[in-house]
Short mmCIF file of C-alpha atoms and ligand atoms in Angstrom, two decimals:
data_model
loop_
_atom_site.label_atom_id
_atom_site.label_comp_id
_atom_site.label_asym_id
_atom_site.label_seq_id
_atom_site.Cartn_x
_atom_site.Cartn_y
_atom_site.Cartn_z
CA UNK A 28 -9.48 26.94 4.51
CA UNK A 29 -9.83 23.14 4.09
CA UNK A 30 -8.54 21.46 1.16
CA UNK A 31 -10.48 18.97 -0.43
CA UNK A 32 -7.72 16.05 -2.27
CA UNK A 33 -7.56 12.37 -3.87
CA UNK A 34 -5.47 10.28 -2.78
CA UNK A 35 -4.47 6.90 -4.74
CA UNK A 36 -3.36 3.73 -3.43
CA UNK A 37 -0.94 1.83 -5.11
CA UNK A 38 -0.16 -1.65 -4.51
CA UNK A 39 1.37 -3.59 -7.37
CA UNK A 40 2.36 -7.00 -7.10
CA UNK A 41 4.19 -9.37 -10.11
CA UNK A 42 0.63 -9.98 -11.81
CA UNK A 43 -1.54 -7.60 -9.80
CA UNK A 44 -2.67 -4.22 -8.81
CA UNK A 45 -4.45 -3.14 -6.23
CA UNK A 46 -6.12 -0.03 -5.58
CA UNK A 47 -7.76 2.24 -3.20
CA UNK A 48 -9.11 5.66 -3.87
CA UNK A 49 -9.15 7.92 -0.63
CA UNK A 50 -11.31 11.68 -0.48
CA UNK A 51 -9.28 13.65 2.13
CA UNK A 52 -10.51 16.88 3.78
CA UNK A 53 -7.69 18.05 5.97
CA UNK A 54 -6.71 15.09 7.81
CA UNK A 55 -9.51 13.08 7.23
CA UNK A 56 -9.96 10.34 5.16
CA UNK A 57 -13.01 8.56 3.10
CA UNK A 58 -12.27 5.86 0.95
CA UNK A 59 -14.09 6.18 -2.56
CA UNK A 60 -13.51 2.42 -4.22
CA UNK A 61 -11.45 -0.19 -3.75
CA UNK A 62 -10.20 -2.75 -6.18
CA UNK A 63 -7.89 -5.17 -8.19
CA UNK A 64 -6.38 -5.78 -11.65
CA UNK A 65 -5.36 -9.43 -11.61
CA UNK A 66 -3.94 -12.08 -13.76
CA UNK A 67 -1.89 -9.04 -15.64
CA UNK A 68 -0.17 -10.60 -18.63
CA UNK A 69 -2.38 -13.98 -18.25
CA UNK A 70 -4.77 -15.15 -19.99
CA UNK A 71 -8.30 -13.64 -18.57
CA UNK A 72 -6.84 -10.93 -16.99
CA UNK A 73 -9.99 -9.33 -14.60
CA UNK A 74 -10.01 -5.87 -13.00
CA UNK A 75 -12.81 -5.61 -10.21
CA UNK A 76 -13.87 -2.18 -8.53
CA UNK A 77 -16.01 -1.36 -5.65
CA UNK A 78 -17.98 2.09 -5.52
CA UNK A 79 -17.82 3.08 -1.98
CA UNK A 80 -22.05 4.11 -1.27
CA UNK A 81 -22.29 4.88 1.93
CA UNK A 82 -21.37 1.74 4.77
CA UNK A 83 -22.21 -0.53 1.34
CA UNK A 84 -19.69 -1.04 -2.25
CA UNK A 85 -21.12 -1.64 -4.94
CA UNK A 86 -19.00 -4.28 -7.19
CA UNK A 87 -18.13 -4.14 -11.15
CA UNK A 88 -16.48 -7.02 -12.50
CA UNK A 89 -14.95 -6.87 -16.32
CA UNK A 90 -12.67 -9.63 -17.43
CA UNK A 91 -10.32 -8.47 -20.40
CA UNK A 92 -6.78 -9.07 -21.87
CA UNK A 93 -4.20 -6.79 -19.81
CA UNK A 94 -0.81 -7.51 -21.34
CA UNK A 95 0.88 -5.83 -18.55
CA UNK A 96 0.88 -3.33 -15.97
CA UNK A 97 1.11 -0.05 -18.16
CA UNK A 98 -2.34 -1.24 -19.44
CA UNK A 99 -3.10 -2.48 -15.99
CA UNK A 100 -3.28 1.36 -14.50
CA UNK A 101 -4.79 2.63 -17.58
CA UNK A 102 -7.75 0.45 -16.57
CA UNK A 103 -7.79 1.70 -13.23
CA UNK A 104 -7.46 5.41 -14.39
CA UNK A 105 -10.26 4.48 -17.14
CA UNK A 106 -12.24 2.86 -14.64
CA UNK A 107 -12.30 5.79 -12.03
CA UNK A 108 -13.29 7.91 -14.58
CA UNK A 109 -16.16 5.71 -16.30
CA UNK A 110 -17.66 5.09 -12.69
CA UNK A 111 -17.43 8.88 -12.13
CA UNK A 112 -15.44 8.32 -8.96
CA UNK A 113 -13.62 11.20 -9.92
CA UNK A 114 -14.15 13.78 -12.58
CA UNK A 115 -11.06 14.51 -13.87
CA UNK A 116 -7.44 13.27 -14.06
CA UNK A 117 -6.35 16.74 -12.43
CA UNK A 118 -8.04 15.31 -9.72
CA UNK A 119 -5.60 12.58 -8.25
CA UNK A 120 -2.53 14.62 -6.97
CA UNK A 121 -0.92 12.42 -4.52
CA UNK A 122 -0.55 8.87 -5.54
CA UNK A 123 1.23 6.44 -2.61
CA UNK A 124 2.93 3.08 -3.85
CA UNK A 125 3.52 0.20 -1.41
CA UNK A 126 7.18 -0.96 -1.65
CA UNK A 127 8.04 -4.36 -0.64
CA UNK A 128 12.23 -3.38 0.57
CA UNK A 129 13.85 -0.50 0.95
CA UNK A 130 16.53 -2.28 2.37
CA UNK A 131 18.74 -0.55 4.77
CA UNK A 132 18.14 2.72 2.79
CA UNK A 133 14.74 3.68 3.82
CA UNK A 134 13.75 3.71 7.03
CA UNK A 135 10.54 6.15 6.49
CA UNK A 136 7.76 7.04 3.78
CA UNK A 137 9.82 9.01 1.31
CA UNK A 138 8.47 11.76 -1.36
CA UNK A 139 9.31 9.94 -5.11
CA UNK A 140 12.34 10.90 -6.89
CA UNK A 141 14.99 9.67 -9.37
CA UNK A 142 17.38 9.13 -6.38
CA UNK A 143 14.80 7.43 -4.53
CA UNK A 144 13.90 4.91 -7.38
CA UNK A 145 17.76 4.41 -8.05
CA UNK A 146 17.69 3.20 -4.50
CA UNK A 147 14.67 1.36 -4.42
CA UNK A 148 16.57 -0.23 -7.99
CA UNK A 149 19.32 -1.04 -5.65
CA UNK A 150 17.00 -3.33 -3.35
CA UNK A 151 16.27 -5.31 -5.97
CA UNK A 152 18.37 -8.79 -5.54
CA UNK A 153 17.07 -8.76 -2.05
CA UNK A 154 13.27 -8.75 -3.34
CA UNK A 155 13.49 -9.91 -6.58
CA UNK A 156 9.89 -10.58 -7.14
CA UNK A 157 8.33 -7.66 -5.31
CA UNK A 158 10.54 -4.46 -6.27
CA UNK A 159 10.73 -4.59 -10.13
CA UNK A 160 6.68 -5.49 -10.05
CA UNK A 161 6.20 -2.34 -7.51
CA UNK A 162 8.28 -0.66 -9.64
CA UNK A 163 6.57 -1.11 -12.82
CA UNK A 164 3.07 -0.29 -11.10
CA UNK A 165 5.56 3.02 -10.34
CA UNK A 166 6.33 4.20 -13.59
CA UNK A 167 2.79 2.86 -15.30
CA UNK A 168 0.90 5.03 -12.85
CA UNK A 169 3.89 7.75 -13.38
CA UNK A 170 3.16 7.92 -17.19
CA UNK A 171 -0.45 8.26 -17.10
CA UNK A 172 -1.18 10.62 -14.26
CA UNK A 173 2.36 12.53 -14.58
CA UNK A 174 1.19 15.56 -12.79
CA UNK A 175 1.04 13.71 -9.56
CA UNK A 176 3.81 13.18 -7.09
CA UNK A 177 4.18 9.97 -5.54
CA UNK A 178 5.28 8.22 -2.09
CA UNK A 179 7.02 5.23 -1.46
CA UNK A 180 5.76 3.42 1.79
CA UNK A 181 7.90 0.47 2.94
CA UNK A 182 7.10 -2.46 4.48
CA UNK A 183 10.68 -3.15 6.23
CA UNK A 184 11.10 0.63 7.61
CA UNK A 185 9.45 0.01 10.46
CA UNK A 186 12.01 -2.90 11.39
CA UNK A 187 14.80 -0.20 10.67
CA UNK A 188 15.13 0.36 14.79
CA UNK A 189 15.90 -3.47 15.84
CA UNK A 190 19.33 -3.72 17.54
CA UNK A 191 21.99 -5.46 15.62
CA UNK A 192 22.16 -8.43 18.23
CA UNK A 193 17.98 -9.12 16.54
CA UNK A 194 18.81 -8.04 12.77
CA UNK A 195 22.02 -10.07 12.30
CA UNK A 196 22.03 -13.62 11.76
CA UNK A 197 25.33 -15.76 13.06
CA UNK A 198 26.36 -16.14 10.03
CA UNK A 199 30.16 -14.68 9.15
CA UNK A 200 29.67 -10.76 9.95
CA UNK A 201 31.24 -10.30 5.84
CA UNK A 202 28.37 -11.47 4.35
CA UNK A 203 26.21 -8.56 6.69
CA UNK A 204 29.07 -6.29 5.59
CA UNK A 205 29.83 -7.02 2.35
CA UNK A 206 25.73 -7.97 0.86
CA UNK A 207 23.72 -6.69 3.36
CA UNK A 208 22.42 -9.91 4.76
CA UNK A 209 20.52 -9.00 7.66
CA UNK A 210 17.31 -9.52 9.18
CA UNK A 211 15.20 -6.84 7.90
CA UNK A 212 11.37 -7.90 9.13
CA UNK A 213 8.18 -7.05 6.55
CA UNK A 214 4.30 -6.04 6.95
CA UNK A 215 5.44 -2.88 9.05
CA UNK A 216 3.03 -0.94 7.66
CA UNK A 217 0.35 -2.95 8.97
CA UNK A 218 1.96 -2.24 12.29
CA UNK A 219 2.53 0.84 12.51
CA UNK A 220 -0.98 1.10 11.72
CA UNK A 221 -2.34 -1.27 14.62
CA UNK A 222 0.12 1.06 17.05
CA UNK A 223 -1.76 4.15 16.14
CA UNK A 224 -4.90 2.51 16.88
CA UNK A 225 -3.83 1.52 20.08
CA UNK A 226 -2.37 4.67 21.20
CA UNK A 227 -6.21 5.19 21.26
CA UNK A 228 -7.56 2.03 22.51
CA UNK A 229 -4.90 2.31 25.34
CA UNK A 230 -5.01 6.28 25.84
CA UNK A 231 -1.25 5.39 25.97
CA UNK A 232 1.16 7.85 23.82
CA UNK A 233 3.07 6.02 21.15
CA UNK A 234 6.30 5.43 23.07
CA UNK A 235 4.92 4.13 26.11
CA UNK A 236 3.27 0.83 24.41
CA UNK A 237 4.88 -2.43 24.29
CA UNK A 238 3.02 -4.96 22.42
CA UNK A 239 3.11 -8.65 20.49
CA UNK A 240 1.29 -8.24 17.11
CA UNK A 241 0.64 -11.43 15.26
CA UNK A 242 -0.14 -10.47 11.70
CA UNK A 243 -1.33 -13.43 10.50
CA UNK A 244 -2.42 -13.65 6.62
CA UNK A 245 -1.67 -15.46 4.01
CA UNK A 246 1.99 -14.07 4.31
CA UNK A 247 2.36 -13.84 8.39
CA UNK A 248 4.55 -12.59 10.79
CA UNK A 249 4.96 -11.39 14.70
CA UNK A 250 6.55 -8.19 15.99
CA UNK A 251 7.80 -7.04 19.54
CA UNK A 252 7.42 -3.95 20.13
CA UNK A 253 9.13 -1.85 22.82
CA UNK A 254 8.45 1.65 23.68
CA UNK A 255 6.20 2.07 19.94
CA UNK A 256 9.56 0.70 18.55
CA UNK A 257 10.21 -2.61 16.60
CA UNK A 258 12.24 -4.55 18.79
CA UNK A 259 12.32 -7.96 17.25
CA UNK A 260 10.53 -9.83 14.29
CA UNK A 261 9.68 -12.92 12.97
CA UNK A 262 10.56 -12.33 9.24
CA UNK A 263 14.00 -11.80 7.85
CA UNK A 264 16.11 -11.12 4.94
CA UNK A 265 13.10 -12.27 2.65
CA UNK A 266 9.37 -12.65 4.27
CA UNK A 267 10.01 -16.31 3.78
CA UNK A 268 11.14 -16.87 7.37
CA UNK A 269 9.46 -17.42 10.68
CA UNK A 270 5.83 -18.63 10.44
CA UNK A 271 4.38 -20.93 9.16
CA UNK A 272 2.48 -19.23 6.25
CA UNK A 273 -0.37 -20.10 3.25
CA UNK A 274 2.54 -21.47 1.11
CA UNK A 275 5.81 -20.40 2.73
CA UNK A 276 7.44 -22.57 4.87
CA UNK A 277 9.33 -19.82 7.70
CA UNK A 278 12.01 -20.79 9.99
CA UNK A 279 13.45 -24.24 8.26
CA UNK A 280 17.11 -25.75 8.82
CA UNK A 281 19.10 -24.34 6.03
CA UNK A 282 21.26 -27.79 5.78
CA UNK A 283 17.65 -29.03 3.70
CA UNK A 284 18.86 -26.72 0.40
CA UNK A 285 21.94 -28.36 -0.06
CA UNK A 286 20.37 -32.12 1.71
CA UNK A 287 17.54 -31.74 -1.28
CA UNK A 288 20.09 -31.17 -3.97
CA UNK A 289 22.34 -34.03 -3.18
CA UNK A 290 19.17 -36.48 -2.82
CA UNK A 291 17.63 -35.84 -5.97
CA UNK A 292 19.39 -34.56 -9.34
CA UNK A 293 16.11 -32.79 -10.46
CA UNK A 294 16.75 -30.31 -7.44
CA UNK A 295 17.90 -26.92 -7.81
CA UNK A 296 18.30 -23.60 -5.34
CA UNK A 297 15.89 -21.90 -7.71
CA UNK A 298 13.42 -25.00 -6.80
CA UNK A 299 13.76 -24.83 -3.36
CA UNK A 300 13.61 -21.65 -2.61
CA UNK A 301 10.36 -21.79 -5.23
CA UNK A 302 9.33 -25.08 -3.12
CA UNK A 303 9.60 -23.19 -0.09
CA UNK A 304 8.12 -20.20 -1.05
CA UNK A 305 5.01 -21.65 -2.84
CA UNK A 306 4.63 -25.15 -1.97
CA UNK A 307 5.23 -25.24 1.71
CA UNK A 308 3.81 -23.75 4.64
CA UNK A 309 -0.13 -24.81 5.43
CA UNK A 310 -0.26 -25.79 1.77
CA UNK A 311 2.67 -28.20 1.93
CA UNK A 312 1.63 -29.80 4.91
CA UNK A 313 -1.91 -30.27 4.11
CA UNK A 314 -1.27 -31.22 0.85
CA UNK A 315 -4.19 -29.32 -0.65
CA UNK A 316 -4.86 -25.89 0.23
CA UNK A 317 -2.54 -22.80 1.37
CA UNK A 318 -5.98 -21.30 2.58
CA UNK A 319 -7.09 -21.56 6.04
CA UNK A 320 -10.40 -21.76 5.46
CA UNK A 321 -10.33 -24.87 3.78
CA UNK A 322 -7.44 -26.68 6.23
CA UNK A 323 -9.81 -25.67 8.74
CA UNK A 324 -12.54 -27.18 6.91
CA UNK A 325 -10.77 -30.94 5.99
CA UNK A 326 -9.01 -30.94 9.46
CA UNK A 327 -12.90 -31.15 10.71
CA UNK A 328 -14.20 -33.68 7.80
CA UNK A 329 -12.89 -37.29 8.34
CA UNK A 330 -13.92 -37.98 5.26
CA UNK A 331 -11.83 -35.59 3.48
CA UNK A 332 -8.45 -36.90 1.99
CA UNK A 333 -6.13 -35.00 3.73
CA UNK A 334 -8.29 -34.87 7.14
CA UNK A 335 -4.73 -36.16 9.17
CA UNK A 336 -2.64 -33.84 7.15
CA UNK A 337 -4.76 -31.06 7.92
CA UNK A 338 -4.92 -31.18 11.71
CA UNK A 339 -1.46 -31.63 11.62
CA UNK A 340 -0.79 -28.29 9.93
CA UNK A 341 -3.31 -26.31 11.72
CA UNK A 342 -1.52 -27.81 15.23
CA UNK A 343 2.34 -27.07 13.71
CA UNK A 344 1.04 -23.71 12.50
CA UNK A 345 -0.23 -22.51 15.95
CA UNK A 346 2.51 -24.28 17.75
CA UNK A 347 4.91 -21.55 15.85
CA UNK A 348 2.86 -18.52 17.18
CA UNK A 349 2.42 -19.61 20.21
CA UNK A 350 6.35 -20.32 20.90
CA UNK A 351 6.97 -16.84 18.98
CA UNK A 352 4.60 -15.39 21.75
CA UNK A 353 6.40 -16.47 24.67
CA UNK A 354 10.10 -15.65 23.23
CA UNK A 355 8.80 -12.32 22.58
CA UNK A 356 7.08 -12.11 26.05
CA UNK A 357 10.38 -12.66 27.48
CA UNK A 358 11.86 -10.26 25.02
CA UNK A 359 9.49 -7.68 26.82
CA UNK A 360 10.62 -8.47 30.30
CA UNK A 361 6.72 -9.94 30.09
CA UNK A 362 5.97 -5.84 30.60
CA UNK A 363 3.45 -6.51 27.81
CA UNK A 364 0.03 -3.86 27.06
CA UNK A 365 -1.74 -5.85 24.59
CA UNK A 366 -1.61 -9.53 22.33
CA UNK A 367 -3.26 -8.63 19.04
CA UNK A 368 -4.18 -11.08 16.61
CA UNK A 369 -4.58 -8.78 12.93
CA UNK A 370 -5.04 -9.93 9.39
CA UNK A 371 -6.92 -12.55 7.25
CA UNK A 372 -6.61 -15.02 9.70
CA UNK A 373 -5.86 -12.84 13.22
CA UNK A 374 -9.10 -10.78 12.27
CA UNK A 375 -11.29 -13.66 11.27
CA UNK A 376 -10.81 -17.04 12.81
CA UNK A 377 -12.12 -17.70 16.53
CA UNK A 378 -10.90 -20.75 16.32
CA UNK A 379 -6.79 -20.11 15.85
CA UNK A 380 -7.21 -17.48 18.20
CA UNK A 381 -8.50 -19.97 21.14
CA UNK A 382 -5.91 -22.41 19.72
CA UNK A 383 -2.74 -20.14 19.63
CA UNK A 384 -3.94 -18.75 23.61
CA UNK A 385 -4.11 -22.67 24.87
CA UNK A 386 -1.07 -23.46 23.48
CA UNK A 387 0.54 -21.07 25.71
CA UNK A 388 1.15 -22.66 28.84
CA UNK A 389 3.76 -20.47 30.36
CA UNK A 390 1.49 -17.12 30.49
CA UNK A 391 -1.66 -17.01 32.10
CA UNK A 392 -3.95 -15.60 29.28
CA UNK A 393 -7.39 -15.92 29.48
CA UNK A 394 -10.04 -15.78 26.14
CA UNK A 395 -13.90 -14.86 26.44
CA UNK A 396 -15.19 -17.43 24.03
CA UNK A 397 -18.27 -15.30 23.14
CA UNK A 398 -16.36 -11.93 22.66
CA UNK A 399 -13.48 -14.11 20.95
CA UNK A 400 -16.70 -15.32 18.27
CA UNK A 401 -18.22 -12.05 18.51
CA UNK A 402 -18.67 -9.65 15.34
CA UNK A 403 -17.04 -6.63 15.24
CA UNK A 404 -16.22 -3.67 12.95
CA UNK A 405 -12.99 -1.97 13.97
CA UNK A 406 -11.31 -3.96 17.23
CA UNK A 407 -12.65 -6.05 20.29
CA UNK A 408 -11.05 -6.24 23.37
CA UNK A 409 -11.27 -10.64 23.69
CA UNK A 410 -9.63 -11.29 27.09
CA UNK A 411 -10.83 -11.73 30.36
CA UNK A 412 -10.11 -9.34 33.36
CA UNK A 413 -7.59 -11.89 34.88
CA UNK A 414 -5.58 -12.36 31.59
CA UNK A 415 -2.28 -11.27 32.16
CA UNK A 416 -1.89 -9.48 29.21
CA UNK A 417 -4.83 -8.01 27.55
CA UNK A 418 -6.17 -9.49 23.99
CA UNK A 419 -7.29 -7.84 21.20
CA UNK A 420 -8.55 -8.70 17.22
CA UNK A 421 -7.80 -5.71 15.81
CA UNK A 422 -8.25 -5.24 11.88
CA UNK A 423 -6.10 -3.59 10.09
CA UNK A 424 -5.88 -0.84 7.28
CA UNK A 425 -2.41 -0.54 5.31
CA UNK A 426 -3.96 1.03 2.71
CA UNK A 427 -5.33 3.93 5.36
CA UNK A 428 -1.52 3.90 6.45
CA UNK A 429 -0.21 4.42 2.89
CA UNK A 430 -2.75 7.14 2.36
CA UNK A 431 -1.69 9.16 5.83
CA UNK A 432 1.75 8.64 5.21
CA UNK A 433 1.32 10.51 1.38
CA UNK A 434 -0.95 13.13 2.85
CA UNK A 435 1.37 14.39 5.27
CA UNK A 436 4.67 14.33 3.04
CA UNK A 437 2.89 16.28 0.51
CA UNK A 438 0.80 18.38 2.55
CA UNK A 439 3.19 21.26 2.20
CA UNK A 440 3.99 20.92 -1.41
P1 AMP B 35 -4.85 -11.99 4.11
O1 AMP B 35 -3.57 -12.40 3.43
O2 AMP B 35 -4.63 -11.04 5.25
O3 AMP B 35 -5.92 -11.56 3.16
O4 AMP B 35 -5.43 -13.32 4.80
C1 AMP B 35 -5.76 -14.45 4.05
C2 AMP B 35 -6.01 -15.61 5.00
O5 AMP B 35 -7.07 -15.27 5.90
C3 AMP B 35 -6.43 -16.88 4.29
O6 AMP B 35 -5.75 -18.00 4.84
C4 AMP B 35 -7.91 -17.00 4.64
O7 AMP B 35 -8.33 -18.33 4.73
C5 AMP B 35 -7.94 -16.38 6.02
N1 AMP B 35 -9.28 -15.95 6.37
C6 AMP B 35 -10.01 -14.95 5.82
N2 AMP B 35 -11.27 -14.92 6.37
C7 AMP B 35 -11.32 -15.93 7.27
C8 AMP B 35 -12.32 -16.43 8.16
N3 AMP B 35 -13.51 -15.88 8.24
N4 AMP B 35 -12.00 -17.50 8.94
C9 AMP B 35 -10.79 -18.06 8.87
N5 AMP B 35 -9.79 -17.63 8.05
C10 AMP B 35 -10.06 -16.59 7.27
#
């Protein structure tokens, strides 16, 4: 007999929640609404939901006081409710939580227990921002619906199969030892999710597909992967490094930390790394927005201030991909199935698409500037026939990947 289920979607950040609502019959899933509780413990704190009616949501907007994120998910459970999305608390069973790190302790989804939050605890100092916030939307959504069970979906277990010789840094092998500092890579649920969907857009099982995926967002990052494995990545210990990003800077010379603090007094490590994680990147470089939209826009108006600045991020920032492309080309023995560009940015913009495949001089890819512009829903093949490695936007769904991942650790229980 088929069983009929709710599925909820956790994603908490430091001020934030977001949420999805999936029906699941069996092993299919519709999403119900979508949404976001933002500004938590800030002044106008606003929750937005979208009722899913069928291709179409329909949006509610409420701006309130949410002192934090207890009061966050009681909005969300409220809202669900008030919306008739779902009837009845009894309703939500399954609940999955994106976790930021799980370190070198998780290296799959994992069913929610006091062990597993003790560890999760134990990841903190590597992810100081994301873990405790996670956590909190953890025991908030744990204290109001507290007959579900919950999952823990991390974004580094996908990394957990790189080789040491791609997660260690040269750094003295005591500090891997002795505090764990390693490479660990991030946004792996996004692609394991992109590898499922080309298993089918390749008719290629899992373990036969060697890819480059450039996740680019407003965090980004690149992954090689080798026989449905990770095999190298651009981010590290912390998603600050590698890309250039909205407002992170990636790959820098670590001399600058200690070059800063000796050149002005006013300089701190906690500054820097702040600098670098929220100043930087597209936004630093610019010197207006961490957006791409709008670099894109004022590298195209002379008139705009920051018209020179803007070019000159957009050219530094597809410089990086590009170069990541090739390394990780020649990481594949250039034995590559598909370049897919995923994300905010990989999804959306023509434009850094055509830019990242000129910049590549050493491989002979080929773009077909009306299917690289065209619209599409779920993927588009954008390469011509002679491009050596076929190109694809792809958009992807780590909210879909939470909710599989949940449904098939609880489906027995
Ligand atoms: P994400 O973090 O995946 O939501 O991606 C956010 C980034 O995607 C921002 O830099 C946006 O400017 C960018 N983005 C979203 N839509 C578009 C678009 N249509 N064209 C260019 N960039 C876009």
């Amino acid at each position: 007999m088929s069983e009929q289920n709710k599925i909820l979607v956790i994603n908490a950040g430091s001020s934030s929640i977001k949420f999805q609502l999936f029906n699941t019959i069996d092993n299919q899933f519709t999403i119900l609404c979508k949404g976001l509780v933002e500004r938590i413990a800030i002044k106008n704190s606003n929750f937005i939901i979208e009722i899913a009616n069928g291709d179409k949501f329909i949006k509610h907007e409420v701006t309130k006081d949410i002192p934090n994120h207890l009061a966050g998910a009681r909005v969300v459970i409220d809202a669900l409710r008030q919306y008739q999305v779902i009837a009845d608390f009894a309703d939500i069973k399954r609940i999955g939580h994106r976790m930021v790190h799980g370190g070198q302790k998780f290296n799959s989804s994992i069913i929610i227990d006091d062990k597993v939050i003790a560890g999760i605890k134990s990841c903190i100092p590597l992810a100081p921002l994301h873990n405790p916030a996670a956590l909190e939307g953890l025991s908030s959504f744990q204290e109001l619906v507290s007959h579900a069970k919950h999952v823990a979906v991390f974004d580094t277990s996908f990394h957990t199969t790189l080789s040491e010789e791609k997660y260690l840094y040269s750094v003295p092998y005591d500090w891997y030892k002795s505090y764990e500092v390693r490479r660990y890579g991030f946004h792996g649920t996004s692609y394991r999710y992109i590898l499922e969907k080309l298993t089918n857009i390749l008719n290629k099982p899992k373990d036969k597909i060697n890819t480059i995926i450039c996740h680019l967002g407003n965090g980004a990052s690149i992954c090689a992967i080798k026989n449905g494995k990770s095999f190298n990545t651009s981010m590290g210990l912390t998603p600050l490094d590698g890309l250039i990003m909205g407002s992170r800077s990636g790959i820098i010379d670590p001399s600058i930390h200690g070059y800063m603090c000796s050149v002005n007094t006013e300089t701190t490590i906690e500054t820097i790394t702040n600098d670098l994680n929220k100043s930087s990147g597209l936004l630093g470089i610019s010197g207006h927005s961490s957006d791409l939209r709008d670099v894109l826009a004022s590298s195209n108006d002379k008139s705009h201030q920051h018209h020179l600045q803007s070019q000159l991020a957009i050219t530094m920032f597809v410089q990086r991909i590009a170069n990541y492309i090739i390394q990780y080309a020649n990481d594949l023995a250039n034995n590559v199935d598909a370049l897919v560009f995923t994300a905010g940015i990989g999804e959306n913009s023509a434009m850094i698409r055509q830019l990242v495949i000129e910049e590549i001089k050493v491989l002979n890819l080929k773009l077909v500037a009306s299917k690289n512009d065209d619209q599409y829903n779920d993927y588009l093949e954008i390469s011509d026939k002679q491009s050596q490695i076929p190109i694809f936007k792809i958009r992807t769904n780590e909210e879909l990947m939470i909710c599989h991942d949940t449904y098939n650790l609880l489906k027995n229980i």
